[in-house]
Every structure is written in structure tokens, then in C-alpha cells.
Coordinates of C-alpha atoms in Angstrom, one line a residue:
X1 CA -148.3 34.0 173.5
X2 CA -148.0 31.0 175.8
X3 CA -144.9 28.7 175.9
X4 CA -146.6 26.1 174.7
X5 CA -148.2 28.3 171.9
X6 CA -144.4 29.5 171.4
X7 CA -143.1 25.9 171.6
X8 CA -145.3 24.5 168.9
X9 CA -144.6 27.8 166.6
X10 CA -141.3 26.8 166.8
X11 CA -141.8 23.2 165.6
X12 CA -143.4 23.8 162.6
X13 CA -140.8 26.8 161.4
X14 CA -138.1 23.3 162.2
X15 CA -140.4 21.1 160.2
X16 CA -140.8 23.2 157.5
X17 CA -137.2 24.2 157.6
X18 CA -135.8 20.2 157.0
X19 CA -138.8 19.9 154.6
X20 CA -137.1 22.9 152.3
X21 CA -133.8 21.6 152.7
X22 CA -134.6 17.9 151.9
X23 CA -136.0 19.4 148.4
X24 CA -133.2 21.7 147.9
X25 CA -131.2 19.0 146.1
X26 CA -133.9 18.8 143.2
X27 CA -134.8 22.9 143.5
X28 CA -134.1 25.4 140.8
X29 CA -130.8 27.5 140.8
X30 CA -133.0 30.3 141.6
X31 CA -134.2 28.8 144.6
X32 CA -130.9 27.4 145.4
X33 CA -129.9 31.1 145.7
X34 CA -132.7 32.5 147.1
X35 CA -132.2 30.0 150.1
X36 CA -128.4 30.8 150.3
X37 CA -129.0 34.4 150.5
X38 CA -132.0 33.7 152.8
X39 CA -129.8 31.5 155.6
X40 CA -126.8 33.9 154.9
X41 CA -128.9 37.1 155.8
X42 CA -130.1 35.5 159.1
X43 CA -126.3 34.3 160.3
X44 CA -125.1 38.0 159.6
X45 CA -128.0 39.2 161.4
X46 CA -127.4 36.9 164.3
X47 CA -123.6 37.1 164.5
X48 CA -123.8 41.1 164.3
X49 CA -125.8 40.6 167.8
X50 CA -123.8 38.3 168.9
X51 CA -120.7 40.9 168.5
X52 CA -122.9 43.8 169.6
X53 CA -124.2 42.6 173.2
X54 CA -119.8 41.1 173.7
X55 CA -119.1 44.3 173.1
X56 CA -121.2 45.7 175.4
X57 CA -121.2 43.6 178.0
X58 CA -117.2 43.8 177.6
X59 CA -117.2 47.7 177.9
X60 CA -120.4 48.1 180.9
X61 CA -119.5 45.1 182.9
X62 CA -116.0 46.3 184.2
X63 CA -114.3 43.0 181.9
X64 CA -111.7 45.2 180.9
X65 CA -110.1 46.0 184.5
X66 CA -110.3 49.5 183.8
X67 CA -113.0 52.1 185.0
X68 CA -115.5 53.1 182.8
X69 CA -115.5 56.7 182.0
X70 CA -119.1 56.8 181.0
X71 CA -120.6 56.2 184.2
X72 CA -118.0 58.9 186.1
X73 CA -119.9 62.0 186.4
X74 CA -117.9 65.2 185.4
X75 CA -118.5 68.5 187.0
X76 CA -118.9 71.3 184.4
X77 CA -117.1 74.7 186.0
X78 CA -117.3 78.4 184.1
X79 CA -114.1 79.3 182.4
X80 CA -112.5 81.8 184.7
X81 CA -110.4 84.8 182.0

């Protein structure tokens, strides 16, 4: 998809998301809800990313100031009796 195709995908979804919540006022309970649970779906989904790429950027980037022990390789040696 080109930009512009992307750009112009992305103005209707805006359009037609001010045109549902100018008629939300005079919508239905049902709808009411269904919207709710609809926008509070798509916050969760994006704050849960949001939390998931600080944490690891904050654990692979070195933010910490401590090494990380992932990326140490560990030499495996045979239990001597």
C-alpha cells in the first residue's frame, strides 16, 4: 500500500470515527456500550504495547546500568565426581 493510499485509509477511519461519536449522544444504551467497550479494548491493547516494548527496550538497551546476563555466553563444563 502506498502512503498516499495509507494516508487516505486513515482519513476516512477519522471521519467516520467523529461521525459515530457526534451521534453517540442520541445512540442506544446498547450502542453506548458497545462503543465503550470498543474504545476501551483498543487503549488496553495499545497501552499493553506501550508497557511491553519500555520494558524491553529498558532490559536490552543497557538503561538499567547493569549488564545483561542474557547476552553473556556461559560455558557448559562436565561435572567432574
Amino acid at each position: 500500500m502506498s502512503s498516499e493510499g495509507l494516508l487516505k485509509e486513515m482519513q476516512s477511519l477519522g471521519e467516520k470515527f467523529l461521525l459515530k461519536l457526534q451521534k453517540l449522544p442520541k445512540a442506544d444504551p446498547v450502542e453506548i456500550v458497545a462503543f465503550c467497550v470498543v474504545l476501551l479494548f483498543i487503549v488496553t491493547v495499545l497501552l499493553l504495547m506501550i508497557i511491553a516494548c519500555s520494558c524491553c527496550c529498558y532490559s536490552c538497551c543497557g538503561c538499567n546500568e547493569r549488564p545483561d546476563h542474557r547476552r553473556r555466553k556461559i560455558q557448559v563444563r562436565p561435572i567432574s565426581h
